[in-house]
Structure formats: structure tokens, C-alpha cells
Coordinates of N, CA and C in Angstrom, one line a residue:
Chain A
A11 N 0.6 -1.3 0.4 CA 0.3 -0.5 0.4 C 1.0 1.1 0.1
Q12 N 0.3 2.6 -0.7 CA 1.3 3.5 -0.9 C 1.0 4.5 0.7
T13 N 2.2 5.1 1.4 CA 1.9 5.9 2.0 C 2.7 7.2 2.2
V14 N 2.3 8.5 1.9 CA 2.2 9.2 2.0 C 2.9 10.5 3.5
T15 N 4.0 10.4 3.7 CA 4.4 11.0 5.0 C 4.5 12.8 4.4
Q16 N 4.2 13.5 5.5 CA 4.3 14.9 5.8 C 4.9 15.2 6.8
S17 N 6.4 15.8 6.9 CA 6.9 15.5 8.6 C 6.9 17.2 8.9
Q18 N 6.2 17.9 8.3 CA 6.2 19.1 8.7 C 4.5 19.5 9.6
P19 N 4.7 19.4 10.3 CA 3.1 19.3 11.3 C 3.0 20.8 11.0
E20 N 3.7 22.0 11.3 CA 3.3 23.7 11.1 C 4.4 24.2 10.5
M21 N 3.8 25.0 10.0 CA 5.3 26.1 9.2 C 4.6 27.3 9.7
S22 N 5.9 28.0 9.6 CA 5.5 29.5 9.1 C 6.0 30.6 8.7
V23 N 5.6 31.8 7.7 CA 6.5 32.6 7.3 C 5.8 33.8 6.6
Q24 N 6.7 34.5 6.1 CA 6.3 36.2 6.4 C 5.8 36.2 5.2
E25 N 5.0 36.9 5.1 CA 4.3 37.5 3.7 C 5.4 38.2 2.8
A26 N 5.2 38.0 1.6 CA 5.7 37.7 0.2 C 7.0 36.9 0.4
E27 N 7.7 36.3 1.5 CA 8.6 35.5 1.3 C 8.4 34.2 0.9
T28 N 9.4 33.3 0.7 CA 8.9 32.6 0.2 C 8.8 30.6 0.9
V29 N 8.4 29.9 0.7 CA 8.5 28.8 1.6 C 8.3 27.5 1.2
T30 N 9.2 26.5 1.3 CA 8.7 25.4 0.9 C 7.9 23.8 2.0
L31 N 6.8 23.4 1.7 CA 6.6 22.2 1.9 C 6.6 21.0 1.9
S32 N 7.6 20.2 2.4 CA 7.9 18.8 2.1 C 6.7 18.0 1.9
C33 N 6.8 17.1 1.2 CA 6.4 15.8 1.3 C 7.3 14.6 0.4
T34 N 6.9 13.6 1.5 CA 7.4 12.4 0.5 C 6.7 11.2 0.7
Y35 N 7.0 10.2 -0.7 CA 5.7 8.8 -0.2 C 6.9 7.9 -0.7
D36 N 5.9 6.5 -1.0 CA 5.9 5.2 -1.0 C 5.5 4.5 -2.3
T37 N 5.9 4.1 -3.0 CA 4.8 3.0 -4.0 C 6.0 2.5 -4.5
S38 N 5.5 1.3 -5.1 CA 5.8 0.2 -5.9 C 5.7 0.2 -7.4
E39 N 4.7 1.1 -7.6 CA 4.3 1.7 -9.2 C 5.4 2.4 -9.6
N40 N 5.6 2.6 -10.8 CA 6.0 3.5 -12.0 C 5.5 4.8 -12.6
N41 N 4.6 4.4 -12.7 CA 3.5 5.9 -12.8 C 2.1 6.1 -11.8
Y42 N 2.0 7.3 -11.7 CA 0.9 7.5 -11.0 C 0.5 9.3 -10.5
Y43 N -0.2 9.6 -10.3 CA -0.5 11.0 -9.5 C 0.0 11.5 -8.3
L44 N 0.4 12.8 -8.8 CA 0.9 14.0 -6.9 C 0.0 14.9 -6.8
F45 N -1.0 15.4 -6.1 CA -1.6 16.2 -5.9 C -1.2 16.9 -4.5
W46 N -1.3 18.5 -4.5 CA -0.9 19.3 -3.2 C -2.8 19.7 -2.9
Y47 N -3.1 19.3 -2.1 CA -4.8 20.4 -2.1 C -4.3 21.4 -0.8
K48 N -5.3 22.2 -0.5 CA -5.6 23.3 -0.1 C -6.6 23.4 1.1
Q49 N -6.3 23.4 2.7 CA -7.7 23.9 3.3 C -7.6 24.6 4.0
P50 N -8.0 26.3 3.8 CA -8.2 27.3 4.8 C -9.1 27.4 6.0
P51 N -9.4 28.4 6.1 CA -10.0 28.5 7.6 C -11.6 28.1 7.3
S52 N -12.0 28.2 6.2 CA -13.9 27.3 5.6 C -13.4 25.5 5.8
R53 N -12.3 25.8 5.4 CA -12.7 24.1 5.5 C -12.6 23.2 4.4
Q54 N -12.5 24.0 3.1 CA -13.2 23.5 2.2 C -12.1 23.6 1.4
M55 N -11.7 21.8 0.9 CA -10.7 21.6 0.3 C -10.7 21.8 -1.3
I56 N -9.2 22.3 -1.7 CA -9.0 23.5 -2.9 C -7.8 22.6 -3.8
L57 N -7.8 22.0 -5.1 CA -7.0 21.4 -5.7 C -6.2 22.8 -5.8
V58 N -4.9 22.5 -5.4 CA -3.5 23.3 -5.3 C -2.9 23.3 -6.9
I59 N -2.4 21.8 -7.0 CA -1.6 21.7 -8.0 C -1.0 20.2 -8.3
R60 N -1.1 19.8 -9.7 CA -1.0 18.0 -9.5 C 0.6 18.1 -10.5
Q61 N 0.7 16.6 -10.3 CA 1.8 16.5 -10.9 C 1.6 14.8 -11.7
E62 N 2.0 14.6 -12.8 CA 2.1 13.3 -13.8 C 3.2 12.7 -13.0
A63 N 3.6 11.6 -13.0 CA 5.0 11.3 -12.7 C 6.1 10.8 -13.8
Y64 N 4.9 10.7 -14.8 CA 5.9 10.6 -16.2 C 6.2 11.6 -16.9
K65 N 5.6 12.8 -16.4 CA 6.0 14.0 -17.0 C 7.7 14.6 -15.4
Q66 N 8.7 14.7 -16.7 CA 9.6 14.9 -16.0 C 9.3 16.6 -15.6
Q67 N 9.3 17.3 -16.3 CA 9.1 18.6 -15.9 C 8.2 19.2 -14.4
N68 N 8.7 20.1 -14.3 CA 7.7 20.4 -12.5 C 6.8 21.2 -13.0
A69 N 5.5 20.9 -12.2 CA 4.2 21.9 -12.3 C 4.2 23.3 -11.8
T70 N 3.4 23.7 -12.2 CA 3.6 25.5 -11.9 C 2.6 25.7 -11.7
E71 N 1.7 26.9 -10.9 CA 0.2 27.2 -10.9 C 0.6 28.4 -10.4
N72 N 1.4 29.8 -11.0 CA 0.9 31.0 -10.3 C 2.5 30.4 -9.7
R73 N 2.1 31.0 -8.6 CA 3.0 31.2 -7.1 C 3.7 30.1 -6.6
F74 N 2.5 28.9 -7.1 CA 2.6 27.5 -6.4 C 4.0 26.2 -7.2
S75 N 4.6 26.0 -7.0 CA 5.8 25.1 -8.1 C 5.6 24.1 -7.5
V76 N 6.1 22.9 -8.3 CA 6.8 21.9 -7.4 C 8.4 21.7 -7.5
N77 N 9.2 20.5 -6.6 CA 9.8 19.9 -7.1 C 9.5 18.1 -6.9
F78 N 9.7 17.6 -8.4 CA 9.1 16.9 -8.1 C 10.9 15.6 -8.5
Q79 N 10.9 15.0 -7.9 CA 11.9 14.5 -7.2 C 11.4 12.4 -7.3
K80 N 11.0 12.0 -8.8 CA 10.7 11.1 -8.8 C 11.5 9.6 -7.9
A81 N 13.2 9.9 -7.9 CA 13.7 9.0 -7.9 C 13.9 9.1 -6.3
A82 N 14.3 9.9 -5.5 CA 13.9 9.9 -4.2 C 12.3 10.1 -3.5
K83 N 10.9 9.9 -4.3 CA 10.2 10.4 -3.5 C 9.8 11.1 -3.4
S84 N 9.9 12.3 -3.4 CA 9.8 13.4 -2.8 C 8.9 14.6 -3.9
F85 N 7.9 14.8 -3.1 CA 7.2 15.7 -4.2 C 7.2 17.3 -3.2
S86 N 7.9 18.3 -3.3 CA 7.4 19.4 -2.2 C 6.3 20.4 -2.5
L87 N 6.3 21.2 -2.8 CA 5.7 22.4 -2.9 C 6.2 24.1 -2.7
K88 N 6.6 25.0 -3.2 CA 7.0 25.9 -3.0 C 5.9 27.0 -3.3
I89 N 5.7 27.8 -2.1 CA 4.8 28.9 -2.1 C 5.7 30.8 -2.6
S90 N 5.7 30.8 -3.7 CA 6.0 32.2 -3.7 C 5.8 33.4 -3.3
D91 N 6.2 34.3 -3.0 CA 5.8 35.9 -2.6 C 4.5 35.4 -1.9
S92 N 4.7 34.7 -0.5 CA 3.9 33.5 -0.1 C 2.1 35.6 0.5
Q93 N 1.6 35.4 0.8 CA 0.2 36.3 0.9 C -0.7 35.7 2.1
L94 N -1.7 36.2 3.2 CA -2.1 36.1 3.8 C -3.0 35.3 3.5
G95 N -4.0 35.4 2.4 CA -4.4 33.7 2.0 C -3.9 32.4 1.8
D96 N -3.0 32.3 2.1 CA -2.0 30.9 2.0 C -2.7 30.7 3.0
T97 N -2.6 31.4 4.0 CA -2.8 30.7 5.3 C -3.7 29.3 5.0
A98 N -3.0 28.0 5.5 CA -4.2 27.2 5.5 C -3.5 25.6 5.8
M99 N -4.5 25.0 5.5 CA -3.5 23.4 6.1 C -3.3 22.8 4.5
Y100 N -2.2 22.6 4.1 CA -1.8 21.8 2.8 C -1.8 20.4 2.6
F101 N -1.9 19.7 2.3 CA -2.3 18.3 2.4 C -1.7 17.6 0.7
C102 N -0.5 16.8 1.0 CA 0.1 15.8 -0.2 C -0.3 14.5 -0.7
A103 N -0.9 14.4 -1.7 CA -1.6 12.9 -2.0 C -1.4 12.0 -3.4
F104 N -1.2 11.1 -3.3 CA -0.9 10.2 -3.9 C -2.1 9.8 -4.6
G105 N -1.9 9.5 -6.0 CA -3.2 8.5 -6.7 C -2.5 7.4 -7.4
E106 N -3.2 6.3 -7.7 CA -2.8 5.9 -8.6 C -3.4 5.7 -10.2
T107 N -2.8 5.5 -11.1 CA -3.7 5.3 -12.4 C -4.7 5.2 -13.2
S108 N -5.2 3.5 -12.2 CA -6.0 2.9 -11.6 C -7.0 3.1 -10.6
G109 N -8.1 3.7 -11.2 CA -9.4 4.0 -10.0 C -8.7 5.4 -9.6
S110 N -9.9 6.0 -8.6 CA -9.4 7.3 -8.3 C -9.3 7.2 -7.2
R111 N -8.7 6.4 -6.6 CA -8.8 6.5 -5.0 C -7.0 7.8 -4.5
L112 N -7.6 8.1 -3.8 CA -6.4 9.1 -3.1 C -5.8 8.4 -2.1
T113 N -4.4 8.9 -1.5 CA -4.1 8.5 -0.4 C -3.1 10.1 0.2
F114 N -3.3 10.3 1.6 CA -2.6 11.8 1.9 C -2.0 11.1 2.6
G115 N -1.4 12.6 3.0 CA -0.6 12.9 4.2 C -1.4 13.5 5.4
E116 N -0.8 13.9 6.7 CA -0.9 14.2 7.7 C -1.8 15.9 7.4
G117 N -0.3 15.8 6.4 CA -1.5 17.6 6.4 C -0.2 18.5 7.3
T118 N 0.2 19.5 6.4 CA 0.6 20.8 6.7 C 0.1 22.1 7.5
Q119 N 0.1 22.6 8.2 CA -0.5 23.9 8.8 C 0.4 25.1 8.9
L120 N 0.0 25.9 7.7 CA 0.7 26.9 7.8 C 0.7 28.5 7.5
T121 N 1.3 29.0 8.5 CA 0.7 30.3 8.4 C 1.1 31.4 7.9
V122 N 1.0 32.4 7.4 CA 1.7 33.5 6.8 C 1.7 34.9 7.6
N123 N 2.5 34.9 8.1 CA 2.3 36.3 8.9 C 2.3 37.4 8.4
P124 N 1.7 39.0 8.2 CA 1.6 40.1 8.3 C 3.6 41.1 8.4
Chain B
S29 N -20.9 21.8 -15.8 CA -19.2 21.3 -15.4 C -19.8 21.0 -14.3
Q30 N -18.8 19.7 -13.5 CA -19.9 19.3 -12.7 C -19.1 19.7 -11.0
T31 N -20.7 19.5 -10.5 CA -20.1 20.2 -8.7 C -21.0 18.9 -7.8
I32 N -20.7 19.4 -6.6 CA -20.8 18.2 -5.9 C -21.7 19.5 -4.7
H33 N -22.5 18.6 -4.1 CA -23.5 19.2 -2.9 C -23.3 18.3 -1.6
Q34 N -22.9 18.6 -0.5 CA -23.1 18.3 0.5 C -23.7 19.0 1.5
W35 N -25.1 18.6 2.3 CA -25.4 19.2 3.3 C -26.1 18.0 4.9
P36 N -26.3 18.4 5.5 CA -26.4 19.9 5.7 C -24.2 20.5 6.4
A37 N -25.1 22.1 6.2 CA -23.0 22.2 6.4 C -22.9 22.7 8.0
T38 N -23.7 22.1 9.2 CA -23.9 22.2 10.1 C -24.3 21.3 10.6
L39 N -24.4 20.7 12.2 CA -25.4 20.3 12.7 C -25.1 19.7 14.2
V40 N -26.2 20.0 15.4 CA -25.7 19.7 16.3 C -26.8 18.7 16.9
Q41 N -26.2 17.6 17.3 CA -27.1 16.6 17.4 C -26.5 15.9 19.1
P42 N -28.2 15.3 19.3 CA -27.6 15.0 20.7 C -27.0 13.8 21.2
V43 N -26.2 12.9 21.7 CA -26.1 11.3 21.9 C -27.2 11.0 21.8
G44 N -27.2 9.6 21.2 CA -28.2 8.8 20.4 C -29.4 8.9 19.5
S45 N -29.1 9.9 19.1 CA -30.0 10.3 18.0 C -29.4 9.7 16.1
P46 N -30.4 9.1 15.8 CA -29.7 9.5 14.7 C -29.0 10.2 13.9
L47 N -28.8 9.8 12.3 CA -27.6 10.8 11.6 C -27.8 10.8 9.9
S48 N -28.5 11.7 9.5 CA -28.2 10.9 8.1 C -27.8 12.7 7.2
L49 N -26.5 11.9 6.4 CA -25.4 13.1 5.7 C -25.8 13.5 4.5
E50 N -26.3 13.8 2.9 CA -26.0 13.4 2.0 C -25.1 13.9 1.2
C51 N -24.9 13.6 0.0 CA -24.4 14.1 -0.4 C -24.1 13.7 -2.6
T52 N -24.6 14.7 -2.9 CA -25.1 14.8 -4.5 C -24.1 15.1 -5.3
V53 N -23.8 14.8 -6.6 CA -23.3 15.1 -7.8 C -23.8 15.3 -8.5
E54 N -23.4 16.2 -9.7 CA -23.4 16.6 -11.0 C -23.3 16.5 -12.2
G55 N -23.8 16.5 -13.4 CA -22.6 16.8 -14.4 C -22.0 15.6 -14.9
T56 N -21.9 14.6 -13.7 CA -20.5 13.3 -14.6 C -21.6 12.1 -14.2
S57 N -21.2 10.7 -14.3 CA -22.1 9.9 -14.4 C -21.1 8.6 -13.6
N58 N -21.4 7.9 -13.2 CA -21.0 7.1 -12.4 C -19.5 7.3 -11.6
P59 N -19.7 8.6 -11.2 CA -18.9 8.7 -10.7 C -18.0 7.7 -8.8
N60 N -16.7 8.0 -8.8 CA -16.4 6.9 -7.3 C -16.2 7.9 -6.5
L61 N -17.4 7.9 -5.0 CA -17.5 8.8 -4.0 C -17.4 8.2 -2.9
Y62 N -16.9 9.2 -2.2 CA -15.7 8.9 -0.9 C -16.0 9.8 0.4
W63 N -16.3 9.4 1.7 CA -16.7 10.2 2.8 C -15.2 10.0 3.7
Y64 N -15.5 11.0 4.3 CA -14.3 11.2 5.0 C -14.4 12.2 6.0
R65 N -13.7 11.4 7.3 CA -14.0 12.8 8.0 C -13.2 12.9 9.1
Q66 N -12.5 14.3 9.9 CA -11.7 15.4 9.8 C -11.9 15.3 10.9
A67 N -10.8 15.3 12.2 CA -10.9 16.2 13.4 C -10.1 17.1 13.2
A68 N -10.3 18.2 14.2 CA -9.9 19.5 14.2 C -8.7 19.4 13.9
G69 N -7.5 20.2 13.1 CA -6.5 20.3 13.2 C -5.9 19.3 12.5
R70 N -6.3 17.9 12.1 CA -6.0 16.6 12.2 C -5.9 16.1 10.2
G71 N -5.7 15.4 9.8 CA -5.7 14.5 9.1 C -7.2 14.5 7.9
L72 N -6.9 13.6 6.6 CA -8.8 13.0 6.4 C -8.4 11.5 7.0
Q73 N -9.4 11.4 7.0 CA -9.4 9.5 7.6 C -10.5 9.2 6.6
L74 N -10.7 8.0 5.9 CA -11.6 7.8 4.7 C -12.7 6.6 5.4
L75 N -13.5 7.0 5.1 CA -14.9 5.8 6.6 C -15.1 4.9 5.3
F76 N -15.9 5.8 4.2 CA -16.3 4.6 3.3 C -15.9 5.0 1.6
Y77 N -16.1 4.6 0.5 CA -15.8 4.8 -0.6 C -16.9 3.6 -1.3
S78 N -17.2 4.3 -2.4 CA -18.5 3.3 -3.4 C -17.9 3.7 -4.7
V79 N -17.5 2.8 -5.3 CA -17.5 2.4 -6.7 C -19.4 2.3 -8.0
G80 N -20.1 2.4 -7.0 CA -21.4 2.0 -8.2 C -22.8 1.9 -6.7
I81 N -24.0 2.0 -7.7 CA -25.0 1.9 -7.0 C -24.5 0.7 -6.0
G82 N -25.3 1.0 -4.4 CA -25.1 -0.2 -3.9 C -23.9 -1.1 -3.4
Q83 N -22.6 0.0 -3.9 CA -21.4 -1.3 -3.3 C -20.5 -0.2 -2.3
I84 N -20.4 -0.2 -1.5 CA -19.4 0.5 -0.2 C -18.7 -0.6 0.2
S85 N -17.7 0.4 0.2 CA -16.3 -0.5 0.5 C -16.2 0.4 2.5
S86 N -15.9 -0.2 3.1 CA -15.8 0.3 4.6 C -14.6 0.4 5.3
E87 N -13.7 1.5 5.5 CA -12.1 1.2 6.1 C -12.3 1.4 7.5
V88 N -13.2 1.6 8.4 CA -13.0 1.9 9.4 C -14.5 1.3 10.4
P89 N -13.8 0.1 10.6 CA -15.6 0.1 11.4 C -16.1 0.7 13.0
Q90 N -16.9 1.2 13.1 CA -17.1 2.4 13.5 C -19.3 1.8 13.4
N91 N -19.1 3.4 13.8 CA -21.2 3.2 14.7 C -21.6 4.0 13.4
L92 N -21.1 4.4 12.4 CA -21.5 4.4 10.6 C -21.4 4.0 9.8
S93 N -22.8 4.2 8.8 CA -22.9 3.2 7.0 C -23.4 4.3 6.4
A94 N -23.3 3.6 5.3 CA -23.2 4.9 4.0 C -24.0 3.5 3.7
S95 N -24.6 4.7 2.4 CA -25.1 3.6 1.4 C -25.5 4.6 -0.1
R96 N -25.6 3.9 -1.6 CA -25.4 4.9 -2.5 C -26.5 4.3 -3.2
P97 N -28.0 5.0 -2.7 CA -29.4 4.8 -3.7 C -29.2 4.8 -5.2
Q98 N -28.6 5.9 -5.5 CA -28.7 6.4 -6.7 C -27.5 7.0 -7.2
D99 N -26.7 6.5 -8.6 CA -25.6 6.8 -8.6 C -24.9 7.8 -8.7
R100 N -25.8 8.8 -8.4 CA -24.4 10.5 -7.5 C -25.0 10.8 -6.5
Q101 N -25.7 9.9 -5.7 CA -26.4 10.1 -4.2 C -25.1 9.0 -3.4
F102 N -24.9 9.9 -2.7 CA -24.1 8.9 -1.4 C -24.7 9.7 0.1
I103 N -24.9 8.5 0.9 CA -25.5 8.8 1.9 C -25.0 8.3 3.0
L104 N -24.7 9.0 4.2 CA -23.9 8.8 5.3 C -24.9 8.8 6.6
S105 N -25.0 7.7 7.0 CA -26.3 8.0 8.6 C -25.1 6.8 9.7
S106 N -26.3 7.0 11.1 CA -26.3 6.2 12.1 C -27.4 6.3 12.1
K107 N -27.5 4.8 13.2 CA -28.5 4.7 13.7 C -29.0 5.7 15.4
K108 N -27.7 5.0 16.0 CA -27.5 6.5 17.1 C -25.9 7.0 17.6
L109 N -25.8 8.5 17.4 CA -25.1 8.7 17.7 C -24.2 8.7 18.5
L110 N -22.8 8.5 18.7 CA -21.9 8.7 20.0 C -21.2 10.3 20.3
L111 N -20.5 10.3 21.2 CA -19.7 11.4 21.2 C -18.3 11.9 20.4
S112 N -17.8 10.3 20.2 CA -17.0 10.5 19.4 C -17.2 10.4 17.3
D113 N -18.7 10.4 17.7 CA -18.9 11.2 16.3 C -18.2 12.4 15.6
S114 N -18.2 13.1 16.7 CA -18.0 14.5 16.3 C -16.5 14.9 15.2
G115 N -17.2 16.1 14.4 CA -16.1 16.3 13.2 C -16.2 17.0 12.5
F116 N -15.7 17.3 11.3 CA -15.6 17.5 9.9 C -15.9 16.5 9.2
Y117 N -17.2 16.4 8.6 CA -16.8 15.3 7.3 C -17.2 15.9 5.7
L118 N -16.4 15.3 5.2 CA -16.1 15.7 4.2 C -16.9 14.6 2.5
C119 N -17.3 14.7 1.8 CA -17.9 14.0 1.1 C -16.8 14.2 -0.4
A120 N -16.4 13.1 -1.5 CA -15.4 13.9 -2.5 C -15.8 12.9 -3.3
W121 N -15.6 12.9 -4.9 CA -16.2 12.2 -6.1 C -15.1 12.0 -7.0
G122 N -14.3 10.9 -7.5 CA -13.6 11.2 -8.2 C -13.8 10.7 -9.8
D123 N -13.4 10.5 -10.9 CA -13.8 10.1 -11.8 C -12.8 9.0 -12.2
L124 N -13.2 8.0 -12.4 CA -12.2 6.3 -13.0 C -11.7 6.7 -13.9
T125 N -11.9 7.5 -15.4 CA -11.7 7.7 -15.9 C -10.6 9.2 -16.2
A126 N -10.6 9.1 -15.2 CA -9.7 10.4 -15.1 C -9.2 10.7 -13.9
P127 N -8.4 9.5 -13.3 CA -8.0 9.6 -12.1 C -6.7 10.7 -11.9
G128 N -6.1 11.4 -13.0 CA -5.1 12.4 -13.3 C -5.6 14.0 -12.6
Y129 N -6.6 13.7 -12.6 CA -7.6 15.2 -11.7 C -7.8 14.8 -10.4
G130 N -7.6 13.9 -9.6 CA -7.5 13.8 -8.2 C -9.6 14.0 -7.9
Y131 N -9.6 14.8 -7.3 CA -11.0 14.5 -6.6 C -11.7 16.0 -6.4
T132 N -13.4 15.8 -6.6 CA -13.6 17.6 -5.8 C -14.2 17.1 -5.0
F133 N -14.1 18.1 -3.6 CA -14.4 18.1 -2.6 C -15.9 18.8 -2.7
G134 N -17.3 18.2 -1.5 CA -17.9 19.2 -1.1 C -17.6 19.7 -0.1
S135 N -18.4 20.9 0.7 CA -17.9 21.8 1.0 C -17.8 21.7 2.9
G136 N -18.6 20.0 2.9 CA -18.1 19.7 4.6 C -19.4 19.7 5.3
T137 N -19.9 18.4 6.5 CA -20.7 18.8 7.4 C -19.5 19.2 8.6
R138 N -20.3 20.4 9.7 CA -19.2 20.2 11.3 C -20.3 19.3 11.9
L139 N -20.1 17.8 12.8 CA -20.8 17.5 13.1 C -20.7 17.7 14.3
T140 N -21.8 17.8 15.4 CA -21.2 18.3 17.0 C -22.4 17.2 17.5
V141 N -21.5 16.4 18.1 CA -22.5 15.5 19.4 C -22.4 16.0 21.1
V142 N -23.7 17.1 20.8 CA -23.8 16.3 22.9 C -24.3 15.9 23.6

């Protein structure tokens, strides 16, 4: 079974600075999907970014980018120019290519300070 | 476009009372459906998932049950609530034919058992 580990339960960053959230996973699959979800205080789960394992190019979405290291089974999220609205719980998730079920990490609570 | 509706948004129920939370999906057919529970500041615990009408898989033995009476309807129930059933409940759907898109989540139900 796949496992997803987020080793940083809490992080903080100053507004306008850059922060990186870590995620590692364990799988024997060669092809799969990886995701980062954001859960702000409203608790609505929002997809931030996704990565397909067979694509070597790291995904980017505006201020959000990932560093995907397939050999190391690492999938970190970088948030540039942090904004107060980025304050949220961030979940890393692993998805197989067969079926839609995701395996989630325990989450990292990010606080952006003014 | 696909949308997911979950209700009620908040619920306060006495111990021993029944529970029914409903989730419906629009704009897609044969979705994979999921119920998660989240304690405050914690990760997501998968409770049930369904790949089709009447097909329910339980991940955690507990006081809850799930049903899928229609293709796009997923219901979480309990006959007698316990204090430990309090939490935030999230419904999600995934597309078996497009696993790379991850989940779309409902807005959640905050359940307090008193």
C-alpha cells in the first residue's frame, strides 16, 4: 500500500517570502499522480497543483510550483510571494493510475504572518 | 461542469440520535464517491467509498454506515450517535476514467454531538 508522509506538522512564513512544504511517498508503481490540496479556515478542500509522474517537468500554477524528485520519491510544494490568504492546511496526496482513490498525508499547517 | 453538493453545513445532535448526511454530484455519471472524517487540525480519515450503486466499502469499523441509492447520491448514516462521532465530514468524488484530476470535494458538514 502507498504511504504519504508530511514531516512538518506546522510551518510559518512572513508575507512576501517563499516557503517550501515537504512530502515524501512510498510506492512500487512507476506511473502515478501527485497532488497538493489546500484547506483554508473555511475547511473547503481546494486542489492547488497536480503532477503526473511520467512528466519530468515540474508543474507550476502561478505562485505555486513543485519540486518532483521521482527517484527520491519526493514531492515538495514551493509557495512564492506568500500572501495572507495562503494560510491553510496543506495536504499532499498520491493517486494511482487505475481507480480514483487518493492516499493523503497528515497535512502541514501553514501560517503566513504579516 | 461537475459540481458536488453536501448538506447540511452544520449539525448539532444529541447522543443517541440518528444521523443522515447527504452528498450529490451533478454533471457526471458513475462517479467514485468517498466519505472522509476530519478531527480539528488533523488529517483525513477515509470512512467509506463507493464505485457504484449499492457498492460500499468500509475502511474503519465504527458506528456509521453509508449507502448509495442512486448513481450520484451518497449518504452517511448512523442509528445512534456517539460523542466520538463529532467532527468535520467531507464528501468527495473522483472520476475513474480520469484519475489524474484527483478529487472534487464538497463543502463539508461540521457535526457536533452533545
